[in-house]
Amino acid sequence: EWEYAARGGRCSQGYLYAGSDKLKQVGWYTENSGSETKEVGLLLPNELGLYDMSGNVWEWCEDDWHDNYQGAPEHGTAWVDAPERGASRVDRGGGYFHGASRCRCAARGRNAPVYRYGNLGFRLAASFQAVG
């Protein structure tokens, strides 16, 4: 789900980063962040109107870490090894202190669920029904 949203969903233009092939237009990273996080929405959004999906801070995802996508759910739901959760969870998006390669839509990182630091957050999201 995270990567689908970062790539722009059905509106995707196939960009390397969330909304552009030029990271400086859409994300905060080592070359433009001044080594600090930034307020959300100062750069351009992606095709779905989502800001800062590339760079700024890593975002926790519900998925347990797997070395590759073999056996991943095909319907986009979280890949969870319940009831025995894995030792690491996936984080996506890259951060203000990383180079451009870590901010690509396809890049993934991992951390233990107990990891806490100012370079990692989460994005609130909810499903909605269009009216009309």
Short mmCIF file of N, CA and C in Angstrom, two decimals:
data_model
loop_
_atom_site.label_atom_id
_atom_site.label_comp_id
_atom_site.label_asym_id
_atom_site.label_seq_id
_atom_site.Cartn_x
_atom_site.Cartn_y
_atom_site.Cartn_z
N GLU A 1 0.81 -1.19 0.00
CA GLU A 1 0.00 0.00 0.00
C GLU A 1 0.86 1.26 0.00
N TRP A 2 1.92 1.28 0.81
CA TRP A 2 2.74 2.48 0.89
C TRP A 2 3.35 2.80 -0.47
N GLU A 3 3.95 1.81 -1.11
CA GLU A 3 4.60 2.05 -2.40
C GLU A 3 3.58 2.46 -3.46
N TYR A 4 2.42 1.85 -3.45
CA TYR A 4 1.36 2.20 -4.40
C TYR A 4 1.00 3.68 -4.24
N ALA A 5 0.83 4.13 -3.00
CA ALA A 5 0.51 5.53 -2.74
C ALA A 5 1.67 6.45 -3.14
N ALA A 6 2.90 6.06 -2.79
CA ALA A 6 4.06 6.89 -3.13
C ALA A 6 4.22 7.05 -4.63
N ARG A 7 3.95 6.00 -5.37
CA ARG A 7 4.08 6.04 -6.84
C ARG A 7 2.94 6.79 -7.52
N GLY A 8 1.91 7.14 -6.78
CA GLY A 8 0.81 7.90 -7.37
C GLY A 8 -0.40 7.07 -7.74
N GLY A 9 -0.46 5.83 -7.27
CA GLY A 9 -1.62 4.98 -7.52
C GLY A 9 -1.93 4.85 -9.00
N ARG A 10 -3.19 4.91 -9.33
CA ARG A 10 -3.63 4.79 -10.73
C ARG A 10 -3.23 6.01 -11.57
N CYS A 11 -2.84 7.08 -10.92
CA CYS A 11 -2.44 8.30 -11.62
C CYS A 11 -0.93 8.35 -11.86
N SER A 12 -0.23 7.28 -11.54
CA SER A 12 1.23 7.25 -11.59
C SER A 12 1.78 7.64 -12.96
N GLN A 13 2.83 8.46 -12.93
CA GLN A 13 3.57 8.83 -14.13
C GLN A 13 4.88 8.04 -14.22
N GLY A 14 5.10 7.12 -13.28
CA GLY A 14 6.28 6.26 -13.30
C GLY A 14 7.56 6.93 -12.82
N TYR A 15 7.43 7.93 -11.97
CA TYR A 15 8.60 8.64 -11.48
C TYR A 15 9.45 7.79 -10.54
N LEU A 16 10.72 8.13 -10.44
CA LEU A 16 11.65 7.46 -9.54
C LEU A 16 11.35 7.80 -8.08
N TYR A 17 10.97 9.04 -7.84
CA TYR A 17 10.62 9.52 -6.50
C TYR A 17 9.12 9.81 -6.49
N ALA A 18 8.58 10.10 -5.34
CA ALA A 18 7.14 10.30 -5.19
C ALA A 18 6.71 11.65 -5.78
N GLY A 19 6.44 11.67 -7.09
CA GLY A 19 5.95 12.88 -7.74
C GLY A 19 6.88 13.49 -8.76
N SER A 20 8.10 12.99 -8.88
CA SER A 20 9.05 13.58 -9.82
C SER A 20 10.27 12.67 -9.98
N ASP A 21 10.98 12.85 -11.08
CA ASP A 21 12.28 12.20 -11.24
C ASP A 21 13.39 13.06 -10.63
N LYS A 22 13.05 14.27 -10.19
CA LYS A 22 14.00 15.19 -9.57
C LYS A 22 13.66 15.31 -8.09
N LEU A 23 14.45 14.66 -7.25
CA LEU A 23 14.15 14.59 -5.83
C LEU A 23 14.05 15.96 -5.17
N LYS A 24 14.85 16.92 -5.59
CA LYS A 24 14.80 18.25 -4.97
C LYS A 24 13.43 18.91 -5.11
N GLN A 25 12.62 18.48 -6.07
CA GLN A 25 11.28 19.04 -6.24
C GLN A 25 10.27 18.49 -5.24
N VAL A 26 10.54 17.27 -4.74
CA VAL A 26 9.51 16.58 -3.94
C VAL A 26 9.99 16.06 -2.58
N GLY A 27 11.30 16.09 -2.31
CA GLY A 27 11.77 15.47 -1.07
C GLY A 27 12.96 16.15 -0.43
N TRP A 28 13.03 16.02 0.90
CA TRP A 28 14.15 16.55 1.67
C TRP A 28 15.14 15.43 1.92
N TYR A 29 16.41 15.66 1.56
CA TYR A 29 17.46 14.66 1.71
C TYR A 29 18.78 15.38 1.94
N THR A 30 19.90 14.67 1.90
CA THR A 30 21.18 15.27 2.29
C THR A 30 21.52 16.55 1.55
N GLU A 31 21.15 16.66 0.30
CA GLU A 31 21.55 17.82 -0.51
C GLU A 31 20.73 19.08 -0.28
N ASN A 32 19.55 18.97 0.35
CA ASN A 32 18.74 20.18 0.49
C ASN A 32 18.10 20.35 1.87
N SER A 33 18.33 19.43 2.80
CA SER A 33 17.61 19.48 4.08
C SER A 33 18.30 20.32 5.15
N GLY A 34 19.58 20.62 4.99
CA GLY A 34 20.30 21.30 6.06
C GLY A 34 20.41 20.42 7.30
N SER A 35 20.34 19.11 7.11
CA SER A 35 20.46 18.12 8.20
C SER A 35 19.37 18.22 9.26
N GLU A 36 18.15 18.56 8.82
CA GLU A 36 17.02 18.61 9.75
C GLU A 36 15.72 18.31 9.03
N THR A 37 14.72 17.88 9.79
CA THR A 37 13.41 17.63 9.20
C THR A 37 12.76 18.96 8.81
N LYS A 38 11.81 18.88 7.92
CA LYS A 38 11.11 20.07 7.44
C LYS A 38 9.61 19.92 7.63
N GLU A 39 8.93 21.05 7.67
CA GLU A 39 7.47 21.06 7.72
C GLU A 39 6.92 20.37 6.47
N VAL A 40 5.90 19.57 6.65
CA VAL A 40 5.29 18.86 5.52
C VAL A 40 4.61 19.84 4.58
N GLY A 41 4.73 19.60 3.28
CA GLY A 41 4.01 20.38 2.28
C GLY A 41 4.77 21.54 1.68
N LEU A 42 6.04 21.68 1.97
CA LEU A 42 6.81 22.79 1.41
C LEU A 42 7.26 22.53 -0.03
N LEU A 43 7.31 21.26 -0.41
CA LEU A 43 7.69 20.89 -1.78
C LEU A 43 6.46 20.37 -2.51
N LEU A 44 6.64 19.92 -3.74
CA LEU A 44 5.52 19.47 -4.55
C LEU A 44 4.96 18.13 -4.08
N PRO A 45 3.64 17.91 -4.23
CA PRO A 45 3.05 16.62 -3.90
C PRO A 45 3.21 15.63 -5.05
N ASN A 46 2.87 14.37 -4.80
CA ASN A 46 2.86 13.39 -5.88
C ASN A 46 1.52 13.45 -6.61
N GLU A 47 1.28 12.51 -7.49
CA GLU A 47 0.08 12.52 -8.33
C GLU A 47 -1.22 12.38 -7.52
N LEU A 48 -1.14 11.84 -6.32
CA LEU A 48 -2.32 11.70 -5.46
C LEU A 48 -2.47 12.86 -4.49
N GLY A 49 -1.58 13.85 -4.58
CA GLY A 49 -1.64 14.98 -3.66
C GLY A 49 -0.99 14.71 -2.32
N LEU A 50 -0.18 13.66 -2.23
CA LEU A 50 0.52 13.32 -0.99
C LEU A 50 1.89 13.99 -0.97
N TYR A 51 2.21 14.60 0.16
CA TYR A 51 3.48 15.31 0.32
C TYR A 51 4.50 14.47 1.08
N ASP A 52 5.76 14.69 0.76
CA ASP A 52 6.89 14.13 1.51
C ASP A 52 6.88 12.60 1.62
N MET A 53 6.45 11.94 0.56
CA MET A 53 6.55 10.48 0.53
C MET A 53 7.99 10.05 0.24
N SER A 54 8.77 10.92 -0.36
CA SER A 54 10.20 10.67 -0.58
C SER A 54 10.98 11.65 0.29
N GLY A 55 11.81 11.13 1.17
CA GLY A 55 12.63 11.99 2.01
C GLY A 55 11.93 12.49 3.26
N ASN A 56 12.56 13.42 3.94
CA ASN A 56 12.15 14.03 5.19
C ASN A 56 12.33 13.05 6.35
N VAL A 57 11.37 12.15 6.60
CA VAL A 57 11.56 11.10 7.61
C VAL A 57 11.11 9.76 7.05
N TRP A 58 11.75 8.70 7.51
CA TRP A 58 11.31 7.34 7.18
C TRP A 58 9.92 7.15 7.77
N GLU A 59 9.12 6.30 7.16
CA GLU A 59 7.77 6.03 7.65
C GLU A 59 7.62 4.54 7.96
N TRP A 60 7.18 4.26 9.19
CA TRP A 60 6.89 2.87 9.57
C TRP A 60 5.79 2.33 8.68
N CYS A 61 5.90 1.07 8.33
CA CYS A 61 4.83 0.36 7.63
C CYS A 61 4.44 -0.85 8.49
N GLU A 62 3.26 -1.36 8.28
CA GLU A 62 2.79 -2.49 9.07
C GLU A 62 3.52 -3.80 8.73
N ASP A 63 4.09 -3.87 7.54
CA ASP A 63 4.72 -5.11 7.07
C ASP A 63 5.89 -5.56 7.94
N ASP A 64 5.96 -6.88 8.14
CA ASP A 64 7.16 -7.48 8.70
C ASP A 64 8.22 -7.48 7.60
N TRP A 65 9.50 -7.44 7.98
CA TRP A 65 10.59 -7.45 7.00
C TRP A 65 10.71 -8.83 6.36
N HIS A 66 10.87 -8.83 5.03
CA HIS A 66 11.20 -10.03 4.26
C HIS A 66 12.31 -9.63 3.29
N ASP A 67 13.22 -10.53 3.01
CA ASP A 67 14.35 -10.21 2.14
C ASP A 67 13.95 -9.92 0.70
N ASN A 68 12.82 -10.46 0.27
CA ASN A 68 12.33 -10.21 -1.09
C ASN A 68 10.81 -10.31 -1.09
N TYR A 69 10.20 -10.19 -2.25
CA TYR A 69 8.74 -10.16 -2.33
C TYR A 69 8.11 -11.52 -2.65
N GLN A 70 8.89 -12.58 -2.66
CA GLN A 70 8.33 -13.91 -2.91
C GLN A 70 7.39 -14.28 -1.78
N GLY A 71 6.14 -14.57 -2.12
CA GLY A 71 5.14 -14.91 -1.12
C GLY A 71 4.37 -13.73 -0.58
N ALA A 72 4.63 -12.53 -1.09
CA ALA A 72 3.91 -11.34 -0.62
C ALA A 72 2.45 -11.39 -1.04
N PRO A 73 1.55 -10.81 -0.24
CA PRO A 73 0.14 -10.74 -0.64
C PRO A 73 0.00 -9.97 -1.95
N GLU A 74 -0.83 -10.45 -2.83
CA GLU A 74 -1.02 -9.79 -4.13
C GLU A 74 -2.08 -8.71 -4.10
N HIS A 75 -2.84 -8.63 -3.03
CA HIS A 75 -3.94 -7.67 -2.96
C HIS A 75 -3.59 -6.39 -2.22
N GLY A 76 -2.32 -6.19 -1.87
CA GLY A 76 -1.88 -4.93 -1.29
C GLY A 76 -2.00 -4.81 0.21
N THR A 77 -2.48 -5.84 0.89
CA THR A 77 -2.58 -5.75 2.34
C THR A 77 -1.20 -5.95 2.96
N ALA A 78 -1.11 -5.66 4.25
CA ALA A 78 0.16 -5.79 4.97
C ALA A 78 0.62 -7.24 4.97
N TRP A 79 1.93 -7.42 4.88
CA TRP A 79 2.54 -8.75 4.90
C TRP A 79 3.03 -9.00 6.32
N VAL A 80 2.18 -9.65 7.08
CA VAL A 80 2.42 -9.86 8.51
C VAL A 80 2.56 -11.35 8.79
N ASP A 81 3.59 -11.70 9.54
CA ASP A 81 3.84 -13.10 9.91
C ASP A 81 3.16 -13.44 11.23
N ALA A 82 1.87 -13.17 11.34
CA ALA A 82 1.13 -13.43 12.59
C ALA A 82 0.97 -14.93 12.76
N PRO A 83 0.88 -15.45 13.98
CA PRO A 83 0.91 -14.68 15.23
C PRO A 83 2.32 -14.34 15.70
N GLU A 84 3.34 -14.94 15.12
CA GLU A 84 4.72 -14.65 15.50
C GLU A 84 5.26 -13.54 14.61
N ARG A 85 5.17 -12.30 15.07
CA ARG A 85 5.65 -11.18 14.28
C ARG A 85 7.15 -11.26 14.13
N GLY A 86 7.66 -10.83 12.98
CA GLY A 86 9.09 -10.84 12.72
C GLY A 86 9.84 -9.88 13.63
N ALA A 87 11.15 -9.98 13.62
CA ALA A 87 11.99 -9.15 14.48
C ALA A 87 12.12 -7.73 13.96
N SER A 88 11.84 -7.52 12.67
CA SER A 88 11.98 -6.19 12.07
C SER A 88 10.73 -5.81 11.29
N ARG A 89 10.45 -4.51 11.26
CA ARG A 89 9.35 -3.98 10.47
C ARG A 89 9.95 -3.14 9.34
N VAL A 90 9.18 -3.00 8.28
CA VAL A 90 9.61 -2.23 7.11
C VAL A 90 9.41 -0.74 7.38
N ASP A 91 10.38 0.07 6.95
CA ASP A 91 10.19 1.51 6.90
C ASP A 91 10.53 1.97 5.49
N ARG A 92 9.83 3.02 5.04
CA ARG A 92 9.92 3.44 3.65
C ARG A 92 10.10 4.95 3.56
N GLY A 93 10.54 5.42 2.39
CA GLY A 93 10.55 6.84 2.08
C GLY A 93 11.88 7.55 2.18
N GLY A 94 12.81 7.01 2.95
CA GLY A 94 14.08 7.71 3.12
C GLY A 94 13.97 8.85 4.11
N GLY A 95 15.07 9.52 4.33
CA GLY A 95 15.08 10.58 5.31
C GLY A 95 15.96 11.75 4.91
N TYR A 96 15.88 12.81 5.69
CA TYR A 96 16.60 14.05 5.41
C TYR A 96 18.11 13.87 5.42
N PHE A 97 18.61 12.83 6.04
CA PHE A 97 20.05 12.61 6.17
C PHE A 97 20.58 11.56 5.20
N HIS A 98 19.75 11.10 4.27
CA HIS A 98 20.16 10.07 3.30
C HIS A 98 20.38 10.67 1.92
N GLY A 99 21.11 9.91 1.11
CA GLY A 99 21.27 10.25 -0.29
C GLY A 99 20.02 9.90 -1.08
N ALA A 100 19.99 10.31 -2.33
CA ALA A 100 18.81 10.15 -3.17
C ALA A 100 18.39 8.70 -3.35
N SER A 101 19.32 7.77 -3.41
CA SER A 101 18.96 6.37 -3.66
C SER A 101 18.06 5.79 -2.57
N ARG A 102 18.19 6.25 -1.34
CA ARG A 102 17.36 5.75 -0.24
C ARG A 102 15.98 6.38 -0.23
N CYS A 103 15.75 7.39 -1.07
CA CYS A 103 14.46 8.08 -1.12
C CYS A 103 13.59 7.64 -2.29
N ARG A 104 14.07 6.67 -3.07
CA ARG A 104 13.27 6.16 -4.19
C ARG A 104 12.00 5.49 -3.68
N CYS A 105 10.96 5.48 -4.50
CA CYS A 105 9.71 4.81 -4.11
C CYS A 105 9.93 3.34 -3.79
N ALA A 106 10.87 2.71 -4.45
CA ALA A 106 11.10 1.27 -4.27
C ALA A 106 12.03 0.95 -3.09
N ALA A 107 12.70 1.93 -2.52
CA ALA A 107 13.67 1.66 -1.45
C ALA A 107 12.96 1.27 -0.16
N ARG A 108 13.56 0.33 0.56
CA ARG A 108 13.02 -0.12 1.84
C ARG A 108 14.13 -0.17 2.88
N GLY A 109 13.76 0.07 4.10
CA GLY A 109 14.66 -0.12 5.22
C GLY A 109 13.96 -1.00 6.24
N ARG A 110 14.65 -1.27 7.35
CA ARG A 110 14.01 -2.06 8.41
C ARG A 110 14.58 -1.68 9.75
N ASN A 111 13.75 -1.81 10.75
CA ASN A 111 14.15 -1.56 12.12
C ASN A 111 13.34 -2.45 13.05
N ALA A 112 13.89 -2.68 14.22
CA ALA A 112 13.14 -3.41 15.25
C ALA A 112 11.99 -2.53 15.71
N PRO A 113 10.86 -3.11 16.09
CA PRO A 113 9.70 -2.32 16.52
C PRO A 113 9.97 -1.41 17.71
N VAL A 114 11.01 -1.68 18.48
CA VAL A 114 11.34 -0.85 19.64
C VAL A 114 12.20 0.36 19.27
N TYR A 115 12.64 0.46 18.02
CA TYR A 115 13.51 1.56 17.57
C TYR A 115 12.76 2.88 17.65
N ARG A 116 13.38 3.88 18.25
CA ARG A 116 12.80 5.22 18.35
C ARG A 116 13.89 6.24 18.03
N TYR A 117 13.59 7.16 17.14
CA TYR A 117 14.54 8.21 16.81
C TYR A 117 13.81 9.27 16.01
N GLY A 118 14.37 10.45 15.91
CA GLY A 118 13.73 11.57 15.22
C GLY A 118 13.70 11.47 13.71
N ASN A 119 14.26 10.40 13.15
CA ASN A 119 14.28 10.25 11.70
C ASN A 119 13.23 9.26 11.21
N LEU A 120 12.35 8.83 12.10
CA LEU A 120 11.37 7.80 11.77
C LEU A 120 10.02 8.17 12.35
N GLY A 121 8.99 8.14 11.51
CA GLY A 121 7.65 8.47 11.97
C GLY A 121 6.63 7.55 11.33
N PHE A 122 5.40 7.98 11.31
CA PHE A 122 4.37 7.22 10.63
C PHE A 122 3.36 8.18 10.03
N ARG A 123 2.66 7.73 9.03
CA ARG A 123 1.68 8.55 8.32
C ARG A 123 0.29 8.04 8.66
N LEU A 124 -0.55 8.94 9.11
CA LEU A 124 -1.94 8.57 9.38
C LEU A 124 -2.69 8.51 8.06
N ALA A 125 -3.47 7.47 7.88
CA ALA A 125 -4.23 7.31 6.65
C ALA A 125 -5.56 6.65 6.98
N ALA A 126 -6.58 6.95 6.20
CA ALA A 126 -7.89 6.35 6.39
C ALA A 126 -8.55 6.16 5.04
N SER A 127 -9.36 5.14 4.95
CA SER A 127 -10.15 4.92 3.73
C SER A 127 -11.32 5.90 3.74
N PHE A 128 -11.80 6.24 2.57
CA PHE A 128 -12.97 7.12 2.51
C PHE A 128 -13.84 6.72 1.34
N GLN A 129 -15.09 7.10 1.41
CA GLN A 129 -16.05 6.86 0.33
C GLN A 129 -16.35 8.20 -0.32
N ALA A 130 -16.19 8.26 -1.63
CA ALA A 130 -16.54 9.47 -2.36
C ALA A 130 -18.06 9.65 -2.32
N VAL A 131 -18.50 10.87 -2.16
CA VAL A 131 -19.93 11.17 -2.13
C VAL A 131 -20.32 11.77 -3.47
N GLY A 132 -21.44 11.33 -3.98
CA GLY A 132 -21.96 11.93 -5.21
C GLY A 132 -21.66 11.12 -6.37
#
